[in-house]
Tab-separated table of C-alpha atoms in Angstrom:
chain	number	residue	atom	x	y	z
F	19	MET	CA	123.447	111.846	113.173
F	20	SER	CA	120.314	110.981	111.171
F	21	SER	CA	118.012	108.035	111.842
F	22	VAL	CA	115.308	107.500	109.295
F	23	MET	CA	112.922	104.538	109.009
F	24	ILE	CA	110.850	104.238	105.872
F	25	SER	CA	107.853	101.918	105.407
F	26	SER	CA	105.625	101.553	102.456
F	27	ARG	CA	102.765	99.618	100.921
F	28	SER	CA	103.688	97.311	98.031
F	29	PHE	CA	104.390	98.770	94.594
F	30	THR	CA	104.863	102.357	95.833
F	31	ALA	CA	108.407	102.688	94.502
F	32	ALA	CA	109.685	103.432	98.012
F	33	GLY	CA	113.016	101.750	97.272
F	34	PRO	CA	114.337	104.562	95.058
F	35	ILE	CA	113.113	107.096	97.593
F	36	ALA	CA	114.999	105.371	100.401
F	37	ARG	CA	118.122	105.173	98.231
F	38	ALA	CA	117.918	108.829	97.266
F	39	ALA	CA	117.373	109.933	100.890
F	40	ALA	CA	120.355	107.793	102.085
F	41	GLU	CA	122.570	109.192	99.340
F	42	ARG	CA	121.667	112.813	100.226
F	43	LEU	CA	122.288	112.163	103.904
F	44	GLY	CA	125.493	110.230	103.345
F	45	ALA	CA	123.809	107.503	105.340
F	46	THR	CA	123.946	103.717	105.199
F	47	LEU	CA	120.854	102.249	103.586
F	48	LEU	CA	119.535	98.985	104.968
F	49	GLU	CA	116.686	97.194	103.252
F	50	LEU	CA	114.571	94.504	104.898
F	51	ASP	CA	116.589	91.716	103.264
F	52	ASP	CA	119.804	93.151	104.763
F	53	VAL	CA	118.189	93.165	108.187
F	54	LEU	CA	116.849	89.661	107.765
F	55	ARG	CA	120.295	88.330	106.660
F	56	GLU	CA	121.844	89.999	109.743
F	57	ALA	CA	119.210	88.519	112.078
F	58	ALA	CA	119.642	85.073	110.482
F	59	ALA	CA	123.427	85.186	110.929
F	60	GLN	CA	123.391	86.615	114.471
F	61	PHE	CA	120.733	84.313	115.865
F	62	GLU	CA	121.277	81.301	113.568
F	63	VAL	CA	117.677	81.310	112.348
F	64	PRO	CA	116.713	80.404	108.748
F	65	CYS	CA	116.441	83.570	106.684
F	66	ASP	CA	113.424	82.304	104.763
F	67	LYS	CA	111.488	81.785	108.001
F	68	LEU	CA	112.233	85.382	109.052
F	69	SER	CA	111.122	86.566	105.650
F	70	ASP	CA	107.860	84.606	105.968
F	71	ALA	CA	107.241	86.135	109.404
F	72	MET	CA	107.459	89.641	107.928
F	73	LYS	CA	105.857	89.107	104.517
F	74	LYS	CA	103.741	85.984	104.283
F	75	ALA	CA	99.997	86.474	105.003
F	76	PRO	CA	98.510	84.592	107.886
F	77	SER	CA	96.556	81.477	106.802
F	78	LEU	CA	94.862	78.548	108.349
F	79	LEU	CA	97.655	76.092	107.649
F	80	GLY	CA	100.438	78.684	107.695
F	81	MET	CA	102.628	80.143	110.401
F	82	SER	CA	100.993	80.390	113.823
F	83	THR	CA	100.803	83.738	115.572
F	84	SER	CA	103.165	82.586	118.297
F	85	ALA	CA	105.697	81.380	115.701
F	86	ARG	CA	105.480	84.694	113.884
F	87	ARG	CA	106.001	86.650	117.095
F	88	HIS	CA	108.874	84.373	118.042
F	89	LEU	CA	110.628	85.111	114.709
F	90	GLY	CA	109.667	88.803	115.006
F	91	ARG	CA	111.903	89.106	118.030
F	92	PHE	CA	115.019	88.361	115.942
F	93	VAL	CA	113.976	90.903	113.335
F	94	ALA	CA	113.353	93.573	115.992
F	95	ALA	CA	116.791	93.034	117.412
F	96	ALA	CA	118.440	93.272	114.015
F	97	VAL	CA	116.377	96.428	113.113
F	98	SER	CA	117.251	98.297	116.344
F	99	ALA	CA	121.065	97.680	116.406
F	100	PRO	CA	121.930	99.918	113.373
F	101	LEU	CA	119.887	102.766	114.920
F	102	LEU	CA	122.588	103.119	117.555
F	103	ARG	CA	125.043	104.008	114.809
F	104	ASP	CA	125.388	107.255	112.870
F	105	HIS	CA	123.456	108.050	109.764
F	106	VAL	CA	121.225	105.202	108.828
F	107	VAL	CA	118.165	104.858	106.618
F	108	LEU	CA	116.193	101.647	107.214
F	109	HIS	CA	113.593	100.630	104.653
F	110	VAL	CA	111.514	98.007	106.476
F	111	PRO	CA	107.796	97.322	106.949
F	112	PHE	CA	105.974	98.426	110.090
F	113	SER	CA	108.799	100.720	111.146
F	114	ALA	CA	106.620	102.949	113.398
F	115	LEU	CA	105.413	99.830	115.242
F	116	LEU	CA	108.829	98.232	115.474
F	117	VAL	CA	110.647	101.172	116.955
F	118	GLN	CA	108.379	103.346	119.075
F	119	GLY	CA	109.036	106.243	121.377
F	120	VAL	CA	112.522	107.304	120.168
F	121	ALA	CA	112.199	111.047	119.595
F	122	HIS	CA	115.028	111.478	117.086
F	123	VAL	CA	113.986	108.640	114.738
F	124	LEU	CA	111.994	109.954	111.795
F	125	HIS	CA	109.293	107.516	110.641
F	126	VAL	CA	108.206	107.944	107.047
F	127	ARG	CA	105.344	106.199	105.284
F	128	ILE	CA	105.363	106.150	101.483
F	129	THR	CA	101.963	105.748	99.938
F	130	ALA	CA	100.444	105.833	96.474
F	131	PRO	CA	96.940	105.532	95.072
F	132	ASP	CA	95.840	101.949	94.434
F	133	GLU	CA	95.524	102.770	90.722
F	134	LEU	CA	99.192	103.700	90.512
F	135	ARG	CA	100.215	100.687	92.537
F	136	ALA	CA	98.267	98.361	90.279
F	137	ARG	CA	99.863	99.899	87.215
F	138	THR	CA	103.307	99.378	88.804
F	139	ALA	CA	102.397	95.746	89.612
F	140	MET	CA	101.327	95.232	85.978
F	141	ARG	CA	104.661	96.601	84.795
F	142	LEU	CA	106.932	94.829	87.256
F	143	ASP	CA	105.146	91.493	87.574
F	144	GLY	CA	103.564	91.235	84.144
F	145	LEU	CA	100.040	91.043	85.551
F	146	ASP	CA	96.881	92.029	83.792
F	147	GLU	CA	94.823	94.877	85.366
F	148	THR	CA	92.407	92.626	87.247
F	149	ALA	CA	95.207	90.468	88.692
F	150	ALA	CA	97.218	93.534	89.593
F	151	ARG	CA	94.330	95.169	91.488
F	152	ARG	CA	93.671	91.870	93.254
F	153	ARG	CA	97.390	91.632	94.133
F	154	VAL	CA	97.502	95.127	95.643
F	155	LYS	CA	94.405	94.449	97.705
F	156	ALA	CA	95.807	91.123	98.846
F	157	ASP	CA	99.093	92.717	99.826
F	158	ASP	CA	97.326	95.329	101.945
F	159	THR	CA	95.176	92.709	103.680
F	160	ALA	CA	98.225	90.563	104.377
F	161	SER	CA	100.191	93.531	105.693
F	162	ALA	CA	97.348	94.543	107.987
F	163	ARG	CA	97.030	91.040	109.370
F	164	ILE	CA	100.754	90.641	109.892
F	165	ALA	CA	100.870	93.920	111.764
F	166	ARG	CA	98.074	92.811	114.053
F	167	GLU	CA	99.694	89.431	114.667
F	168	LEU	CA	103.120	90.871	115.371
F	169	PHE	CA	102.216	94.052	117.211
F	170	ASP	CA	98.559	93.771	118.194
F	171	ARG	CA	98.048	97.088	116.443
F	172	ASP	CA	97.157	98.476	113.057
F	173	ASP	CA	99.965	99.958	110.917
F	174	ASP	CA	98.084	103.223	110.338
F	175	ASP	CA	99.491	106.283	108.616
F	176	ASP	CA	98.974	108.339	111.753
F	177	ALA	CA	101.673	106.296	113.526
F	178	TYR	CA	104.179	107.945	111.170
F	179	ASP	CA	105.853	111.378	111.395
F	180	MET	CA	105.660	111.940	107.701
F	181	VAL	CA	103.444	110.497	104.958
F	182	ALA	CA	104.514	111.081	101.357
F	183	ASP	CA	102.396	110.291	98.350
F	184	ALA	CA	104.660	109.017	95.633
F	185	ASP	CA	102.070	109.993	93.031
F	186	GLN	CA	102.079	113.689	94.003
F	187	THR	CA	105.825	114.273	94.120
F	188	SER	CA	108.941	112.955	92.433
F	189	THR	CA	111.444	110.559	94.071
F	190	GLU	CA	113.938	113.403	94.454
F	191	GLN	CA	111.361	115.759	95.957
F	192	VAL	CA	110.316	113.196	98.556
F	193	ALA	CA	113.941	112.415	99.371
F	194	ALA	CA	114.696	116.111	99.733
F	195	SER	CA	111.698	116.508	101.980
F	196	ILE	CA	112.893	113.600	104.161
F	197	VAL	CA	116.365	115.148	104.450
F	198	GLU	CA	114.920	118.549	105.336
F	199	THR	CA	112.638	117.022	108.012
F	200	VAL	CA	115.251	114.857	109.648
F	201	SER	CA	117.712	117.788	109.745
F	202	ALA	CA	115.293	119.764	111.952
F	203	LYS	CA	116.314	120.118	115.599
F	204	GLN	CA	113.477	118.009	116.876
F	205	PHE	CA	114.951	114.991	115.001
F	206	GLN	CA	118.472	115.463	116.368
F	207	PRO	CA	119.601	112.946	118.959
F	208	MET	CA	119.306	114.118	122.525
F	209	THR	CA	120.494	112.517	125.756
F	210	TYR	CA	116.942	111.342	126.506
F	211	SER	CA	116.240	109.785	123.097
F	212	MET	CA	119.615	108.125	122.819
F	213	LYS	CA	119.029	106.512	126.206
F	214	VAL	CA	115.555	105.312	125.126
F	215	MET	CA	117.146	103.873	121.898
F	216	ARG	CA	119.902	102.066	123.827
F	217	GLU	CA	117.350	100.578	126.250
F	218	LEU	CA	115.043	99.535	123.389
F	219	GLU	CA	117.915	97.828	121.567
F	220	LEU	CA	118.962	96.072	124.740
F	221	ALA	CA	115.426	94.904	125.374
F	222	PHE	CA	115.027	93.578	121.789
F	223	ARG	CA	118.399	91.899	121.932
F	224	LEU	CA	117.670	90.209	125.252
F	225	SER	CA	114.210	89.121	124.008
F	226	ALA	CA	115.845	87.600	120.920
F	227	LEU	CA	118.493	85.807	123.005
F	228	LEU	CA	115.782	84.362	125.216
F	229	ALA	CA	113.747	83.354	122.186
F	230	LYS	CA	116.892	81.579	120.828
F	231	GLY	CA	116.965	79.674	124.082
F	232	GLY	CA	113.323	78.668	123.734
F	233	VAL	CA	111.952	81.263	126.180
F	234	ASP	CA	109.019	83.374	125.062
F	235	ALA	CA	109.329	86.636	126.945
F	236	SER	CA	108.481	90.326	126.846
F	237	VAL	CA	111.324	92.566	127.956
F	238	VAL	CA	111.383	96.213	128.957
F	239	VAL	CA	114.689	97.837	129.998
F	240	ALA	CA	114.845	101.090	132.002
F	241	GLN	CA	117.501	102.493	134.250
F	242	GLU	CA	119.638	99.337	133.953
F	243	GLU	CA	116.823	97.123	135.086
F	244	ALA	CA	115.164	94.531	132.852
F	245	LYS	CA	111.519	93.717	133.546
F	246	ILE	CA	110.994	90.299	131.947
F	247	ARG	CA	107.669	88.551	131.719
F	248	VAL	CA	107.942	84.929	130.672
F	249	LYS	CA	105.142	82.751	129.440
F	250	ALA	CA	105.806	79.267	130.879
F	251	PRO	CA	104.128	76.492	132.812
F	252	ALA	CA	104.278	76.871	136.587
F	253	ARG	CA	106.322	73.645	137.004
F	254	ARG	CA	109.277	75.258	135.189
F	255	ALA	CA	109.068	78.566	137.054
F	256	ALA	CA	111.970	78.342	139.481
F	257	GLU	CA	114.413	76.900	136.922
F	258	LEU	CA	113.405	79.401	134.282
F	259	VAL	CA	113.572	82.463	136.522
F	260	ALA	CA	117.167	81.643	137.484
F	261	LYS	CA	118.172	80.974	133.838
F	262	VAL	CA	116.580	84.178	132.553
F	263	GLU	CA	118.018	86.295	135.383
F	264	ALA	CA	121.478	84.990	134.631
F	265	LEU	CA	121.190	85.685	130.925
F	266	ALA	CA	119.797	89.178	131.509
F	267	THR	CA	122.373	90.352	134.020
F	268	ALA	CA	125.162	89.016	131.745
F	269	GLN	CA	124.248	91.750	129.239
F	270	GLU	CA	126.157	95.002	129.508
F	271	GLY	CA	123.751	97.705	130.527
F	272	ILE	CA	121.601	95.451	132.718
F	273	ALA	CA	122.411	95.424	136.418
F	274	LYS	CA	119.201	93.890	137.722
F	275	ALA	CA	116.426	91.639	136.367
F	276	ASP	CA	112.857	91.373	137.573
F	277	VAL	CA	111.579	88.095	136.120
F	278	ARG	CA	108.015	86.944	136.466
F	279	ILE	CA	106.163	83.998	135.005
F	280	VAL	CA	102.823	85.009	133.499
F	281	ASP	CA	99.906	83.127	131.980
F	282	ASP	CA	98.960	85.792	129.497
F	283	LEU	CA	102.025	87.429	127.888
F	284	PHE	CA	100.003	90.047	126.038
F	285	ASP	CA	98.280	91.181	129.124
F	286	ALA	CA	101.708	91.545	130.734
F	287	ILE	CA	102.977	93.560	127.743
F	288	ALA	CA	99.927	95.865	127.867
F	289	ALA	CA	100.357	96.333	131.634
F	290	SER	CA	104.012	97.229	131.222
F	291	MET	CA	103.094	99.927	128.684
F	292	ARG	CA	100.541	101.636	131.000
B	27	MET	CA	141.659	135.208	136.144
B	28	PRO	CA	140.261	132.978	133.381
B	29	ALA	CA	136.480	133.140	132.880
B	30	LYS	CA	134.484	130.314	134.378
B	31	VAL	CA	131.442	128.703	132.870
B	32	GLU	CA	128.412	130.257	134.543
B	33	VAL	CA	125.499	127.889	135.037
B	34	LEU	CA	122.022	128.556	136.367
B	35	VAL	CA	120.095	125.517	137.634
B	36	LEU	CA	116.363	125.782	138.202
B	37	ASP	CA	114.339	122.995	139.757
B	38	ASP	CA	111.479	123.344	142.239
B	39	GLU	CA	112.870	120.276	144.009
B	40	ALA	CA	115.727	121.875	145.985
B	41	LEU	CA	117.720	118.586	146.268
B	42	VAL	CA	118.206	118.418	142.466
B	43	GLY	CA	119.776	121.813	142.446
B	44	LYS	CA	122.004	121.027	145.420
B	45	ARG	CA	123.333	117.887	143.773
B	46	LEU	CA	123.948	119.553	140.468
B	47	LYS	CA	125.786	122.430	142.172
B	48	VAL	CA	128.205	119.888	143.647
B	49	THR	CA	128.599	117.933	140.372
B	50	LEU	CA	129.118	120.954	138.190
B	51	GLY	CA	131.150	122.782	140.834
B	52	ARG	CA	133.680	119.957	140.593
B	53	LEU	CA	134.025	120.769	136.866
B	54	GLY	CA	134.942	124.288	137.778
B	55	CYS	CA	131.626	125.882	136.892
B	56	LEU	CA	130.116	128.817	138.787
B	57	VAL	CA	126.691	127.545	139.663
B	58	GLU	CA	123.652	129.471	140.873
B	59	VAL	CA	120.727	127.378	142.014
B	60	PHE	CA	117.066	128.371	142.181
B	61	ASP	CA	113.947	126.500	143.266
B	62	ASP	CA	111.666	129.482	142.544
B	63	PRO	CA	111.144	129.972	138.804
B	64	HIS	CA	110.193	133.677	139.238
B	65	ALA	CA	113.395	134.420	141.074
B	66	ALA	CA	115.343	132.513	138.418
B	67	LEU	CA	113.718	134.482	135.576
B	68	LYS	CA	114.610	137.723	137.343
B	69	ARG	CA	118.191	136.566	137.629
B	70	ILE	CA	118.260	135.524	133.988
B	71	ASP	CA	117.171	139.001	133.053
B	72	GLU	CA	120.073	140.441	135.024
B	73	ASN	CA	122.861	138.067	134.091
B	74	GLU	CA	123.970	136.159	131.031
B	75	PHE	CA	124.579	132.556	132.000
B	76	HIS	CA	126.483	130.380	129.586
B	77	ILE	CA	124.301	127.399	130.408
B	78	VAL	CA	120.857	127.207	131.963
B	79	ILE	CA	119.533	123.864	133.212
B	80	THR	CA	115.870	123.889	133.887
B	81	ASP	CA	113.100	121.550	134.994
B	82	VAL	CA	109.869	121.621	133.085
B	83	VAL	CA	106.937	121.213	135.506
B	84	MET	CA	107.243	123.951	138.154
B	85	GLY	CA	103.826	125.255	139.039
B	86	ASP	CA	102.783	128.361	137.088
B	87	VAL	CA	106.086	128.626	135.141
B	88	ASP	CA	107.234	125.788	132.930
B	89	GLY	CA	110.696	125.084	131.655
B	90	LEU	CA	109.773	125.914	128.053
B	91	GLN	CA	108.868	129.421	129.150
B	92	VAL	CA	112.294	129.679	130.783
B	93	LEU	CA	113.833	128.449	127.455
B	94	ASP	CA	111.951	131.205	125.589
B	95	ARG	CA	113.090	133.895	128.054
B	96	VAL	CA	116.741	132.802	127.890
B	97	GLN	CA	116.677	132.690	124.098
B	98	ARG	CA	115.164	136.131	123.798
B	99	ARG	CA	117.482	137.681	126.346
B	100	TRP	CA	120.731	135.781	125.713
B	101	PRO	CA	120.572	133.954	122.354
B	102	GLY	CA	124.098	132.514	122.747
B	103	SER	CA	123.227	130.617	125.944
B	104	LYS	CA	122.674	126.876	125.945
B	105	VAL	CA	119.472	125.648	127.638
B	106	ILE	CA	119.253	122.067	128.873
B	107	ILE	CA	115.809	120.778	129.754
B	108	MET	CA	115.411	118.086	132.434
B	109	THR	CA	112.222	116.409	133.442
B	110	ALA	CA	110.720	113.429	135.180
B	111	TYR	CA	107.869	113.558	132.633
B	112	ALA	CA	109.957	112.790	129.586
B	113	MET	CA	107.852	111.961	126.599
B	114	MET	CA	108.588	111.968	122.937
B	115	ALA	CA	106.236	114.867	122.124
B	116	LEU	CA	107.671	117.111	124.877
B	117	ALA	CA	111.241	116.230	123.920
B	118	ARG	CA	110.615	117.128	120.246
B	119	LYS	CA	108.832	120.342	121.269
B	120	ALA	CA	111.735	121.414	123.483
B	121	MET	CA	114.342	120.719	120.839
B	122	ASP	CA	112.278	122.397	118.167
B	123	LYS	CA	112.065	125.501	120.385
B	124	GLY	CA	115.831	125.530	120.618
B	125	ALA	CA	116.835	123.548	123.649
B	126	TYR	CA	120.426	122.348	123.536
B	127	ASP	CA	119.528	118.994	125.049
B	128	PHE	CA	116.758	117.120	126.780
B	129	VAL	CA	117.534	114.883	129.749
B	130	ALA	CA	115.088	112.556	131.514
B	131	LYS	CA	115.065	112.223	135.237
B	132	PRO	CA	116.353	110.369	137.069
B	133	PHE	CA	119.815	110.755	135.640
B	134	GLU	CA	123.286	109.867	136.831
B	135	PRO	CA	125.551	112.867	137.654
B	136	ALA	CA	127.898	111.661	134.902
B	137	GLU	CA	125.083	112.086	132.308
B	138	MET	CA	124.458	115.737	133.094
B	139	ARG	CA	128.198	116.322	133.461
B	140	ALA	CA	128.739	114.984	129.909
B	141	VAL	CA	126.046	117.328	128.529
B	142	VAL	CA	127.498	120.350	130.314
B	143	VAL	CA	131.031	119.530	129.140
B	144	ARG	CA	129.809	119.221	125.557
B	145	ALA	CA	127.790	122.492	125.783
B	146	ALA	CA	130.744	124.317	127.325
B	147	LYS	CA	133.053	123.045	124.601
B	148	GLU	CA	130.702	124.461	121.971
B	149	LEU	CA	130.880	127.816	123.804
B	150	GLY	CA	134.677	127.655	123.637
B	151	PHE	CA	135.375	126.394	127.130
B	152	SER	CA	137.302	123.299	128.175
B	153	LEU	CA	136.082	121.899	131.477
B	154	GLU	CA	138.855	119.854	133.039
B	155	GLY	CA	137.613	119.817	136.631
B	156	ALA	CA	139.871	122.573	137.919
B	157	GLY	CA	138.303	125.583	136.165
B	158	ALA	CA	137.280	126.598	132.713
B	159	VAL	CA	139.614	128.098	130.112
B	160	PRO	CA	138.043	129.806	127.095
């Protein structure tokens, strides 16, 4: 079983690399649009809104941080589900931030020098050199801001297991390198890492179901217990706790739910990760 | 008499070994339990166990050293690492060094049982609860 997640900056030609790696592995390839369509269908959320959450730069009159995070929950659920299956290559942004701590998942970042990216942008989008350079810079700025809004972290190269420069090696060479790396023993599923993946998928799925029901919550699942921190006004506390507990324990794999109402959801998330 | 799967369990917490002896004994395995890593290493030098299940943090000997010793002495044996300090880096390191599997504590008996059954199958044994048949 191989689980590979590939992220890239814009105009790095990562698509062909992801396709080549999937083909060599005999794996299913899922691009971001596939994941967004799945999330939209499963949670009945407009696909274009999910796309905006993952791609559109934050702006003064644009999507709020809380709206982006709300939509991000559906994407996280749709990204994690395929990782429970055999042989999958996911080409999505921020992969190392989306799925963390699963030992057998190989996170790959495809990079390229800005010069090369600008030339690719000129070729693909018919831009002149100045506009292309501006576009590449704008894409990077947008990507960095989206990562911080969604994950409160930077999407740095050092979060990835493997960084490949598309300028230095051919598509086939990078794909071969990905296949060789993911075939190593340290990237084979183990009882521990499969359990972590199942618990992560369950947490994302429950978080998305709660978001669908209008409840903004952080969820961590471990040993069949869900720790759920809900941001809500105090007056709704009792009603909400009961509703959230019922939804959580209705999920297979969750026997118990510890639900707390918090003022600051991000403080609660940070505390749960310590 | 058909050969049985021989298992060595090493954990400095004696209760873990006791519980695994019962669980794996029900599968028909012959289980030797140690809570002293030095005694376990001596026994490993003397006897080829099909499967070795070892904790990681055990004072001056860690489970990865046990893994190394088993691999050098008995390359065909399967080593299962178990630990309460499960982290991605340690898991990858253990697998890279040749561990058969990596299991986080606490675990249900059924989890370890499934790993041992799978390991035994790869060694040519079928564990049906009443003894092993190669």
